Amino acid sequence: QVQLVESGGGLVQAGGSLRLSCAASGRPIRSLAMGWFRQAPPKERELVGGLSHSGGNTYYADSVKGRFTISRDFAKNTVYLQMNSLKPEDTAVYYCAADTFPGVGVPKTVGVYDYWGQGTQVTVSS
């Protein structure tokens, strides 16, 4: 059983930055592949970025490359999503997710992730 709790969302002006946190419990994050997703209705939930359990592989959606960075702190068992140069189109609910049977790479499919956080709202004003 893995519990994930996101924090760090909020309202920010375009061009600003936010750092989202995903605190995990129940399993060490080094054993998990982790993903950050977002959903802005009516769009489907999309993978923004992900990190393999080894840390050797990362993935970023084209829309966020160069602006978003995923990192992790083993001591705090927490994964972060640093978001810079935010745009109004980044407005969404952001979710972290864990794949407890990770392979080598970064899973890119929603259904592969078996634990999810509750989500945190990010709103970017123009």
C-alpha positions in Angstrom: 0.0 0.0 0.0 1.3 3.4 -1.0 -0.1 6.7 0.1 0.7 9.9 -1.9 0.0 13.4 -0.8 0.6 16.4 -3.1 1.1 19.9 -2.0 2.4 23.2 -3.4 -0.3 24.2 -5.9 -1.8 27.6 -6.0 -2.4 30.7 -8.1 0.5 32.3 -9.9 1.0 34.8 -12.7 2.2 33.8 -16.1 6.0 33.6 -16.0 6.1 32.6 -12.4 7.2 29.4 -10.7 5.7 26.8 -8.4 7.2 23.6 -6.8 4.8 20.7 -6.3 5.7 18.1 -3.7 4.5 14.5 -3.5 5.1 12.9 -0.2 5.0 9.1 -0.3 4.5 6.6 2.5 4.3 2.8 2.5 7.2 2.2 0.1 10.5 3.9 -0.5 10.4 6.1 -3.6 13.6 4.5 -4.9 11.5 1.4 -5.6 8.8 3.2 -7.5 8.5 4.8 -10.9 6.8 8.1 -10.4 4.8 10.2 -12.7 3.3 13.7 -12.6 0.0 14.0 -14.5 -2.4 16.9 -15.0 -6.0 17.2 -16.0 -7.9 20.3 -17.2 -11.5 19.3 -18.0 -12.6 18.4 -20.6 -9.2 17.1 -21.5 -8.0 13.7 -20.6 -5.4 13.2 -17.9 -1.9 13.6 -19.4 1.6 12.7 -18.3 3.6 15.8 -17.7 6.8 14.1 -16.6 8.0 10.9 -15.1 11.0 9.3 -13.4 12.1 5.7 -13.5 12.7 4.0 -10.2 16.4 4.0 -10.8 16.4 7.7 -11.6 18.3 7.0 -14.8 15.4 7.7 -17.1 13.2 10.8 -17.2 10.3 11.8 -19.5 8.8 15.2 -20.1 5.9 16.1 -22.3 6.9 18.4 -25.2 4.8 21.1 -23.8 6.8 21.4 -20.6 10.3 20.5 -21.7 12.9 23.0 -20.6 10.4 24.5 -18.0 9.6 21.6 -15.7 12.0 19.4 -13.7 11.3 16.3 -11.6 13.5 15.5 -8.7 13.4 13.3 -5.6 14.6 13.4 -2.0 15.1 9.9 -0.6 15.5 11.2 3.0 12.0 12.8 2.8 10.6 10.1 0.5 9.3 12.9 -1.6 9.2 13.6 -5.3 9.1 17.2 -6.6 7.9 18.9 -9.8 9.6 22.3 -10.3 7.6 24.4 -12.7 9.1 27.5 -14.2 8.0 30.0 -16.8 4.4 28.9 -16.2 1.8 29.6 -18.8 -2.0 29.9 -18.6 -2.3 26.6 -20.5 -0.5 24.9 -17.6 -3.6 25.5 -15.5 -4.9 22.1 -14.3 -5.2 19.7 -11.4 -1.8 18.1 -10.9 -1.5 14.5 -9.7 1.4 12.4 -8.7 1.3 8.7 -9.3 3.3 5.6 -8.4 4.0 2.4 -10.4 4.8 -0.2 -7.8 6.0 -2.8 -10.4 8.4 -0.6 -12.4 10.4 -1.7 -15.3 13.4 0.1 -16.7 11.8 3.1 -18.3 9.2 5.7 -17.4 5.6 4.4 -17.8 3.6 6.7 -19.9 0.1 5.2 -19.6 -2.4 6.2 -16.9 -3.4 2.6 -16.3 0.1 1.4 -15.4 0.2 3.6 -12.3 -1.5 1.9 -9.4 -1.5 4.6 -6.7 -2.5 8.2 -7.0 -2.5 11.3 -4.9 -5.6 13.5 -4.4 -4.4 16.2 -6.7 -3.5 19.8 -6.3 -4.8 22.8 -8.3 -2.5 24.9 -10.2 -3.9 28.1 -11.7 -1.8 30.4 -13.9 -3.3 33.8 -14.6 -2.4 35.8 -17.7 
